[in-house]
């Protein structure tokens, strides 16, 4: 059911996916060998076609460096930068644009709704030599983004989608910086956009497209529908990266077998498990070797992560440890460490607190089988999809809609 108010359009019907989980529900079949080739994005070559998907509050450079150390020849994308905030020189936006010296490819994702503002942000990226690759976010399902017409809502408006791509590609191509796009299947299954969006991205000069095989309405619930990735692969000439439910190396192999995608993009699956990139690299190379860490190994990663975050926050241990808390919950997931220990970590305020709590753990514990290659992070269903008023009435924006969308928006300029 769709309802409109003076302020927004809301899709209220539940959209719980009934897609099969290929690991448990699909009929068994022989595993065909997988041969993966390097992917070229303009002047950039990605030897192992695995991508760290940008995740807000997660993929700052400390986490990217840890992931890249496990799989050094993939693509590790910075968390989403709001274009208006970058143009306004918001300090947090500028901090998120920082890359570590060790990062081989500086990959940055921009989000925005106003093509002129996103173009300005892209020009800043180019003029200040901030990145080697720019990804554009058309996949975010979060209500505060979609109610502004952004993220996964934007491809519904083909004129806005095309213009935004045109402007950014024109700026970046002059500097030989490849542009890619991250999209979803659509707003819901009555309003799918991925095939048309993929064609537009290809026509406007995008080097590749990543498809998260869920709709906005499906949010992060159920299992993504990998068959839609296969449809997009068949429809386009540029590389397609598949995204959705890559929890282990075997999932990456299965996705490639089922869809023919050029590579995979990993989001929630690496939260607390950065070694997943090593596992996928080995799997793509035909090796059965997998990382099997002890709790001691995991704690060493936690300490390194804490140190890098302290550097990221210019020596502010309190900010670093507060940022680390969610990661610690993911790192410790499944280990029998007890609720009081988890609570103690959540109350840490500095590096010494973290070291103290780590010293109380048993480093010989093995990584628990029951959580290996299993879902983690957000898995809930979206109950409603929030869109701008009248958004679904036409595939093109009206003058009034553009005026409403492109006005000053404090949320869009700050964090």
CSV table of C-alpha atoms in Angstrom, one decimal:
chain,number,residue,atom,x,y,z
A,1,UNK,CA,0.0,0.0,0.0
A,2,UNK,CA,1.3,3.5,-0.9
A,3,UNK,CA,0.2,6.6,0.9
A,4,UNK,CA,1.1,10.2,0.2
A,5,UNK,CA,1.1,13.2,2.6
A,6,UNK,CA,2.0,16.8,1.9
A,7,UNK,CA,5.6,15.9,2.7
A,8,UNK,CA,6.4,12.5,1.4
A,9,UNK,CA,5.2,9.2,-0.2
A,10,UNK,CA,5.4,6.1,1.9
A,11,UNK,CA,5.2,2.5,0.7
A,12,UNK,CA,3.8,0.7,3.7
A,13,UNK,CA,3.2,-2.9,2.4
A,14,UNK,CA,5.7,-5.4,3.9
A,15,UNK,CA,8.2,-6.8,1.4
A,16,UNK,CA,9.8,-9.9,3.0
A,17,UNK,CA,11.8,-11.7,0.4
A,18,UNK,CA,11.2,-15.4,-0.2
A,19,UNK,CA,14.4,-15.8,-2.2
A,20,UNK,CA,16.2,-19.1,-1.7
A,21,UNK,CA,19.5,-19.1,0.2
A,22,UNK,CA,21.7,-21.1,-2.3
A,23,UNK,CA,23.9,-22.4,0.6
A,24,UNK,CA,21.0,-24.3,2.3
A,25,UNK,CA,17.9,-24.3,0.1
A,26,UNK,CA,18.9,-24.8,-3.5
A,27,UNK,CA,19.2,-28.3,-4.9
A,28,UNK,CA,22.7,-29.7,-4.6
A,29,UNK,CA,24.8,-29.7,-7.7
A,30,UNK,CA,28.5,-30.2,-8.6
A,31,UNK,CA,30.7,-27.2,-7.9
A,32,UNK,CA,31.9,-25.9,-11.3
A,33,UNK,CA,35.4,-24.4,-11.3
A,34,UNK,CA,35.6,-20.6,-11.1
A,35,UNK,CA,38.1,-18.7,-13.2
A,36,UNK,CA,38.4,-15.0,-12.2
A,37,UNK,CA,40.1,-12.4,-14.4
A,38,UNK,CA,41.4,-9.0,-13.3
A,39,UNK,CA,39.0,-6.2,-13.9
A,40,UNK,CA,40.0,-3.0,-15.6
A,41,UNK,CA,38.4,0.3,-14.5
A,42,UNK,CA,39.8,2.8,-16.9
A,43,UNK,CA,43.5,3.1,-16.0
A,44,UNK,CA,43.1,1.0,-12.9
A,45,UNK,CA,43.5,-2.8,-12.8
A,46,UNK,CA,41.9,-4.8,-9.9
A,47,UNK,CA,43.8,-8.1,-10.0
A,48,UNK,CA,41.5,-9.9,-7.6
A,49,UNK,CA,37.9,-8.6,-8.4
A,50,UNK,CA,36.7,-8.3,-4.8
A,51,UNK,CA,35.4,-5.0,-3.4
A,52,UNK,CA,35.1,-3.8,0.1
A,53,UNK,CA,31.7,-2.0,-0.1
A,54,UNK,CA,31.5,1.4,1.5
A,55,UNK,CA,29.7,1.3,4.8
A,56,UNK,CA,28.8,4.4,6.8
A,57,UNK,CA,30.7,4.5,10.1
A,58,UNK,CA,32.7,1.4,9.2
A,59,UNK,CA,35.0,1.7,6.1
A,60,UNK,CA,37.3,4.6,7.2
A,61,UNK,CA,40.9,4.1,6.4
A,62,UNK,CA,41.9,2.1,9.5
A,63,UNK,CA,39.4,-0.6,8.7
A,64,UNK,CA,40.3,-0.5,5.0
A,65,UNK,CA,44.0,-0.9,5.8
A,66,UNK,CA,43.3,-4.0,7.9
A,67,UNK,CA,41.1,-5.5,5.1
A,68,UNK,CA,43.7,-4.7,2.4
A,69,UNK,CA,46.4,-6.3,4.4
A,70,UNK,CA,44.6,-9.6,4.1
A,71,UNK,CA,43.8,-9.2,0.4
A,72,UNK,CA,46.1,-6.5,-1.0
A,73,UNK,CA,45.0,-6.6,-4.6
A,74,UNK,CA,41.2,-5.8,-4.4
A,75,UNK,CA,39.3,-2.6,-4.3
A,76,UNK,CA,38.6,-1.0,-0.9
A,77,UNK,CA,36.1,1.8,-1.0
A,78,UNK,CA,35.9,4.7,1.6
A,79,UNK,CA,32.6,5.2,3.3
A,80,UNK,CA,30.0,7.4,1.7
A,81,UNK,CA,30.9,11.1,1.5
A,82,UNK,CA,27.9,13.5,1.3
A,83,UNK,CA,28.6,15.8,-1.7
A,84,UNK,CA,27.1,18.9,-0.1
A,85,UNK,CA,29.2,18.3,3.0
A,86,UNK,CA,32.4,18.1,1.0
A,87,UNK,CA,31.5,21.3,-0.9
A,88,UNK,CA,30.9,23.0,2.4
A,89,UNK,CA,34.3,21.7,3.7
A,90,UNK,CA,32.6,19.9,6.6
A,91,UNK,CA,35.5,18.7,8.8
A,92,UNK,CA,34.1,15.2,9.2
A,93,UNK,CA,33.7,14.9,5.4
A,94,UNK,CA,37.2,16.0,4.9
A,95,UNK,CA,38.5,13.5,7.5
A,96,UNK,CA,36.6,10.7,5.7
A,97,UNK,CA,38.4,11.6,2.4
A,98,UNK,CA,41.8,10.7,4.0
A,99,UNK,CA,43.7,7.7,2.8
A,100,UNK,CA,46.6,5.8,4.3
A,101,UNK,CA,49.9,5.9,2.4
A,102,UNK,CA,49.7,2.1,2.1
A,103,UNK,CA,46.4,2.1,0.2
A,104,UNK,CA,47.1,1.0,-3.4
A,105,UNK,CA,44.0,2.5,-5.0
A,106,UNK,CA,42.3,5.4,-3.3
A,107,UNK,CA,38.6,4.7,-3.9
A,108,UNK,CA,36.0,7.2,-2.7
A,109,UNK,CA,32.2,7.1,-2.8
A,110,UNK,CA,30.1,10.2,-3.3
A,111,UNK,CA,26.4,10.6,-2.4
A,112,UNK,CA,24.1,13.4,-3.5
A,113,UNK,CA,20.8,14.3,-5.2
A,114,UNK,CA,21.6,17.7,-6.8
A,115,UNK,CA,23.7,17.0,-9.9
A,116,UNK,CA,25.4,20.4,-9.7
A,117,UNK,CA,26.5,19.8,-6.1
A,118,UNK,CA,27.8,16.4,-6.8
A,119,UNK,CA,29.6,17.8,-9.8
A,120,UNK,CA,31.2,20.4,-7.5
A,121,UNK,CA,32.2,17.7,-5.1
A,122,UNK,CA,33.7,15.6,-7.9
A,123,UNK,CA,35.7,18.6,-9.0
A,124,UNK,CA,37.1,19.1,-5.5
A,125,UNK,CA,38.1,15.4,-5.6
A,126,UNK,CA,39.9,15.9,-8.9
A,127,UNK,CA,41.5,19.3,-8.3
A,128,UNK,CA,42.8,18.2,-4.9
A,129,UNK,CA,43.9,14.8,-6.1
A,130,UNK,CA,41.8,13.1,-3.4
A,131,UNK,CA,41.1,9.8,-5.1
A,132,UNK,CA,42.0,7.4,-8.0
A,133,UNK,CA,38.4,6.1,-8.4
A,134,UNK,CA,35.0,7.6,-7.7
A,135,UNK,CA,31.9,5.5,-6.9
A,136,UNK,CA,28.4,7.0,-6.9
A,137,UNK,CA,25.9,5.8,-4.3
A,138,UNK,CA,22.5,4.9,-5.7
A,139,UNK,CA,22.0,1.9,-3.4
A,140,UNK,CA,21.5,3.3,0.1
A,141,UNK,CA,18.0,2.3,1.5
A,142,UNK,CA,18.0,4.3,4.7
A,143,UNK,CA,14.9,6.5,5.1
A,144,UNK,CA,16.7,9.7,5.8
A,145,UNK,CA,18.4,9.3,2.4
A,146,UNK,CA,15.5,8.0,0.3
A,147,UNK,CA,13.0,10.6,1.6
A,148,UNK,CA,15.3,13.2,0.0
A,149,UNK,CA,15.2,11.3,-3.3
A,150,UNK,CA,18.7,10.0,-2.8
A,151,UNK,CA,20.4,6.6,-2.7
A,152,UNK,CA,18.2,3.7,-4.1
A,153,UNK,CA,15.3,6.1,-4.7
A,154,UNK,CA,17.2,8.2,-7.2
A,155,UNK,CA,17.4,5.9,-10.3
A,156,UNK,CA,13.5,6.0,-10.5
A,157,UNK,CA,14.0,9.5,-11.8
A,158,UNK,CA,15.9,8.7,-15.0
A,159,UNK,CA,16.5,12.4,-15.9
A,160,UNK,CA,18.1,13.1,-12.6
A,161,UNK,CA,20.1,9.9,-12.6
A,162,UNK,CA,21.4,10.5,-16.1
A,163,UNK,CA,22.3,14.1,-15.5
A,164,UNK,CA,24.2,13.3,-12.3
A,165,UNK,CA,26.2,10.6,-14.0
A,166,UNK,CA,26.9,12.9,-17.0
A,167,UNK,CA,28.3,15.7,-14.9
A,168,UNK,CA,30.5,13.5,-12.6
A,169,UNK,CA,31.8,11.4,-15.5
A,170,UNK,CA,32.7,14.5,-17.5
A,171,UNK,CA,34.7,15.9,-14.5
A,172,UNK,CA,36.4,12.7,-13.7
A,173,UNK,CA,37.2,11.4,-17.2
A,174,UNK,CA,39.2,14.6,-17.9
A,175,UNK,CA,41.5,13.5,-15.1
A,176,UNK,CA,41.5,9.9,-16.1
A,177,UNK,CA,39.6,8.9,-13.0
A,178,UNK,CA,37.1,6.0,-13.5
A,179,UNK,CA,33.5,6.4,-12.2
A,180,UNK,CA,31.4,3.4,-11.1
A,181,UNK,CA,27.8,3.2,-9.7
A,182,UNK,CA,26.3,1.2,-6.9
A,183,UNK,CA,22.6,0.4,-7.4
A,184,UNK,CA,19.8,-1.8,-6.1
A,185,UNK,CA,17.1,-3.8,-7.9
A,186,UNK,CA,14.6,-1.0,-7.4
A,187,UNK,CA,12.4,0.7,-4.9
A,188,UNK,CA,10.2,-2.4,-4.7
A,189,UNK,CA,9.2,-5.1,-7.2
A,190,UNK,CA,6.5,-2.9,-8.6
A,191,UNK,CA,9.1,-0.2,-9.3
A,192,UNK,CA,12.3,-1.9,-10.5
A,193,UNK,CA,15.1,0.2,-12.0
A,194,UNK,CA,18.3,-1.9,-12.2
A,195,UNK,CA,18.3,-2.8,-15.8
A,196,UNK,CA,17.5,0.7,-17.0
A,197,UNK,CA,19.9,2.2,-14.5
A,198,UNK,CA,22.6,-0.2,-15.7
A,199,UNK,CA,22.1,0.8,-19.3
A,200,UNK,CA,22.2,4.5,-18.5
A,201,UNK,CA,25.4,4.1,-16.4
A,202,UNK,CA,27.0,2.3,-19.3
A,203,UNK,CA,25.9,4.9,-21.8
A,204,UNK,CA,27.2,7.7,-19.7
A,205,UNK,CA,30.6,6.3,-19.4
A,206,UNK,CA,30.7,4.4,-16.1
A,207,UNK,CA,33.5,1.8,-15.9
A,208,UNK,CA,31.4,-0.7,-13.9
A,209,UNK,CA,28.2,-1.2,-11.9
A,210,UNK,CA,27.7,-2.9,-8.6
A,211,UNK,CA,24.2,-4.4,-7.9
A,212,UNK,CA,23.0,-5.1,-4.4
A,213,UNK,CA,20.4,-7.7,-5.3
A,214,UNK,CA,17.6,-6.4,-3.0
A,215,UNK,CA,15.1,-3.7,-3.4
A,216,UNK,CA,14.8,-0.7,-1.1
A,217,UNK,CA,11.8,-2.3,0.5
A,218,UNK,CA,13.7,-5.5,1.2
A,219,UNK,CA,16.3,-3.4,3.0
A,220,UNK,CA,18.8,-6.0,4.4
A,221,UNK,CA,16.2,-8.8,5.1
A,222,UNK,CA,16.1,-12.3,3.8
A,223,UNK,CA,18.5,-13.4,1.1
A,224,UNK,CA,19.3,-11.3,-1.9
A,225,UNK,CA,18.1,-12.5,-5.3
A,226,UNK,CA,21.3,-13.3,-7.2
A,227,UNK,CA,19.4,-14.1,-10.4
A,228,UNK,CA,19.0,-10.3,-10.8
A,229,UNK,CA,22.7,-9.9,-10.9
A,230,UNK,CA,22.8,-12.5,-13.7
A,231,UNK,CA,20.2,-10.5,-15.6
A,232,UNK,CA,22.3,-7.4,-15.4
A,233,UNK,CA,25.5,-9.2,-16.4
A,234,UNK,CA,23.6,-10.4,-19.5
A,235,UNK,CA,22.3,-6.9,-20.3
A,236,UNK,CA,25.6,-4.9,-20.1
A,237,UNK,CA,29.0,-4.9,-21.7
A,238,UNK,CA,30.8,-3.2,-18.7
A,239,UNK,CA,31.8,-5.3,-15.6
A,240,UNK,CA,29.1,-6.0,-13.1
A,241,UNK,CA,30.0,-6.7,-9.4
A,242,UNK,CA,27.5,-8.7,-7.4
A,243,UNK,CA,26.6,-7.6,-3.9
A,244,UNK,CA,24.5,-9.3,-1.2
A,245,UNK,CA,25.0,-12.1,1.2
A,246,UNK,CA,28.7,-12.8,0.7
A,247,UNK,CA,29.4,-14.2,4.2
A,248,UNK,CA,32.2,-16.6,3.3
A,249,UNK,CA,34.5,-17.4,0.4
A,250,UNK,CA,32.2,-20.2,-0.8
A,251,UNK,CA,29.4,-17.6,-1.2
A,252,UNK,CA,31.7,-15.6,-3.5
A,253,UNK,CA,32.3,-18.6,-5.6
A,254,UNK,CA,28.6,-19.5,-5.7
A,255,UNK,CA,27.7,-16.0,-6.7
A,256,UNK,CA,30.1,-16.0,-9.6
A,257,UNK,CA,29.0,-19.5,-10.7
A,258,UNK,CA,25.3,-18.5,-10.6
A,259,UNK,CA,25.6,-15.0,-12.2
A,260,UNK,CA,28.7,-14.7,-14.3
A,261,UNK,CA,29.5,-11.5,-12.5
A,262,UNK,CA,33.0,-10.0,-13.0
A,263,UNK,CA,33.6,-9.8,-9.2
A,264,UNK,CA,32.0,-9.6,-5.8
A,265,UNK,CA,31.4,-6.7,-3.4
A,266,UNK,CA,31.5,-7.5,0.3
A,267,UNK,CA,29.7,-5.4,2.9
A,268,UNK,CA,28.4,-6.8,6.2
A,269,UNK,CA,30.2,-10.1,5.8
A,270,UNK,CA,33.5,-8.6,6.7
A,271,UNK,CA,32.4,-6.8,9.8
A,272,UNK,CA,34.6,-8.3,12.5
A,273,UNK,CA,36.1,-10.6,9.9
A,274,UNK,CA,38.5,-8.6,7.7
A,275,UNK,CA,40.3,-11.9,6.9
A,276,UNK,CA,37.3,-12.7,4.6
A,277,UNK,CA,39.3,-10.9,1.9
A,278,UNK,CA,42.1,-13.4,2.2
A,279,UNK,CA,39.7,-16.3,2.1
A,280,UNK,CA,38.0,-14.9,-1.1
A,281,UNK,CA,41.4,-14.2,-2.7
A,282,UNK,CA,42.4,-17.8,-2.0
A,283,UNK,CA,39.1,-19.2,-3.3
A,284,UNK,CA,39.4,-17.2,-6.5
A,285,UNK,CA,42.9,-18.6,-7.0
A,286,UNK,CA,41.6,-22.1,-6.5
A,287,UNK,CA,43.2,-22.6,-3.1
A,288,UNK,CA,41.3,-24.3,-0.2
A,289,UNK,CA,43.3,-22.3,2.4
A,290,UNK,CA,41.2,-20.3,4.8
A,291,UNK,CA,42.0,-18.1,7.8
A,292,UNK,CA,41.1,-19.9,11.1
A,293,UNK,CA,42.0,-17.4,13.8
A,294,UNK,CA,42.2,-18.0,17.5
A,295,UNK,CA,40.7,-15.4,19.9
A,296,UNK,CA,44.3,-14.3,20.5
A,297,UNK,CA,44.7,-13.6,16.8
A,298,UNK,CA,41.4,-11.7,16.8
A,299,UNK,CA,42.5,-9.7,19.8
A,300,UNK,CA,45.7,-8.7,18.0
A,301,UNK,CA,43.6,-7.4,15.2
A,302,UNK,CA,41.4,-5.5,17.7
A,303,UNK,CA,44.5,-3.8,19.2
A,304,UNK,CA,45.9,-2.9,15.8
A,305,UNK,CA,42.5,-1.5,14.8
A,306,UNK,CA,42.4,0.6,18.0
A,307,UNK,CA,45.9,2.0,17.3
A,308,UNK,CA,45.0,2.9,13.7
A,309,UNK,CA,41.7,4.6,14.9
A,310,UNK,CA,43.7,6.6,17.4
A,311,UNK,CA,45.8,7.9,14.5
A,312,UNK,CA,42.7,8.5,12.4
A,313,UNK,CA,41.3,10.7,15.2
A,314,UNK,CA,44.6,12.6,15.7
A,315,UNK,CA,45.5,10.9,18.9
A,316,UNK,CA,42.1,11.2,20.6
A,317,UNK,CA,41.9,7.8,22.3
A,318,UNK,CA,38.3,8.3,23.6
A,319,UNK,CA,36.9,9.0,20.1
A,320,UNK,CA,39.0,6.0,18.7
A,321,UNK,CA,37.7,3.6,21.4
A,322,UNK,CA,34.1,4.8,21.0
A,323,UNK,CA,34.4,4.1,17.3
A,324,UNK,CA,36.0,0.7,18.0
A,325,UNK,CA,33.1,-0.5,20.2
A,326,UNK,CA,30.8,-1.7,17.4
A,327,UNK,CA,33.8,-3.4,15.8
A,328,UNK,CA,34.6,-5.2,19.0
A,329,UNK,CA,31.0,-6.6,19.2
A,330,UNK,CA,31.5,-8.0,15.7
A,331,UNK,CA,35.0,-9.3,16.4
A,332,UNK,CA,33.8,-11.2,19.5
A,333,UNK,CA,30.6,-12.5,18.0
A,334,UNK,CA,30.2,-16.2,18.7
A,335,UNK,CA,33.1,-16.4,21.2
A,336,UNK,CA,32.0,-17.7,24.6
A,337,UNK,CA,33.3,-14.6,26.5
A,338,UNK,CA,30.2,-13.7,28.5
A,339,UNK,CA,27.9,-10.8,28.7
A,340,UNK,CA,29.8,-9.0,31.4
A,341,UNK,CA,33.0,-9.1,29.3
A,342,UNK,CA,31.1,-7.6,26.3
A,343,UNK,CA,29.6,-4.9,28.6
A,344,UNK,CA,33.1,-4.1,29.9
A,345,UNK,CA,34.4,-3.6,26.4
A,346,UNK,CA,31.5,-1.3,25.6
A,347,UNK,CA,32.5,0.9,28.6
A,348,UNK,CA,36.1,1.3,27.6
A,349,UNK,CA,37.3,4.9,27.2
A,350,UNK,CA,41.0,4.5,26.2
A,351,UNK,CA,43.5,2.1,24.8
A,352,UNK,CA,44.6,0.9,28.3
A,353,UNK,CA,41.0,-0.1,29.0
A,354,UNK,CA,40.9,-2.1,25.8
A,355,UNK,CA,44.3,-3.8,26.6
A,356,UNK,CA,43.1,-4.6,30.1
A,357,UNK,CA,39.9,-6.4,28.9
A,358,UNK,CA,41.8,-8.2,26.2
A,359,UNK,CA,44.2,-9.5,28.9
A,360,UNK,CA,41.3,-11.2,30.6
A,361,UNK,CA,40.4,-13.3,27.6
A,362,UNK,CA,41.6,-16.8,26.7
A,363,UNK,CA,43.7,-16.4,23.6
A,364,UNK,CA,43.5,-20.2,22.8
A,365,UNK,CA,39.8,-20.2,22.0
A,366,UNK,CA,39.1,-21.1,18.4
A,367,UNK,CA,36.9,-19.1,16.1
A,368,UNK,CA,33.5,-20.7,16.6
A,369,UNK,CA,32.2,-22.9,13.8
A,370,UNK,CA,28.6,-21.8,14.5
A,371,UNK,CA,29.2,-18.3,13.3
A,372,UNK,CA,31.7,-19.0,10.4
A,373,UNK,CA,30.3,-17.8,7.1
A,374,UNK,CA,27.0,-16.8,8.7
A,375,UNK,CA,25.1,-13.5,8.4
A,376,UNK,CA,26.1,-10.6,10.7
A,377,UNK,CA,25.3,-6.9,10.9
A,378,UNK,CA,21.9,-5.5,10.0
A,379,UNK,CA,19.4,-8.2,8.9
A,380,UNK,CA,16.1,-6.6,9.7
A,381,UNK,CA,13.3,-5.9,7.2
A,382,UNK,CA,12.2,-2.4,6.2
A,383,UNK,CA,8.6,-1.8,7.2
A,384,UNK,CA,8.2,1.3,5.1
A,385,UNK,CA,10.0,3.0,2.2
A,386,UNK,CA,10.1,6.8,2.5
A,387,UNK,CA,10.1,8.9,-0.7
A,388,UNK,CA,9.6,12.5,-1.6
A,389,UNK,CA,6.0,13.5,-2.2
A,390,UNK,CA,4.7,12.3,-5.6
A,391,UNK,CA,7.9,10.5,-6.4
A,392,UNK,CA,6.3,7.5,-8.0
A,393,UNK,CA,4.0,9.4,-10.3
A,394,UNK,CA,6.5,9.9,-13.0
A,395,UNK,CA,9.9,8.7,-14.1
A,396,UNK,CA,11.1,12.3,-14.5
A,397,UNK,CA,11.4,15.1,-12.0
A,398,UNK,CA,9.1,18.1,-12.1
A,399,UNK,CA,10.3,21.7,-11.6
A,400,UNK,CA,8.6,21.7,-8.2
A,401,UNK,CA,10.3,18.5,-7.2
A,402,UNK,CA,13.7,19.8,-8.1
A,403,UNK,CA,13.1,23.0,-6.2
A,404,UNK,CA,12.2,21.0,-3.1
A,405,UNK,CA,15.0,18.5,-3.5
A,406,UNK,CA,17.8,21.0,-4.2
A,407,UNK,CA,17.0,23.5,-1.4
A,408,UNK,CA,19.3,24.0,1.5
A,409,UNK,CA,19.3,20.8,3.6
A,410,UNK,CA,21.2,21.0,6.9
A,411,UNK,CA,21.2,17.1,7.1
A,412,UNK,CA,22.9,17.0,3.7
A,413,UNK,CA,25.7,19.4,4.7
A,414,UNK,CA,26.6,17.9,8.0
A,415,UNK,CA,27.0,14.6,9.7
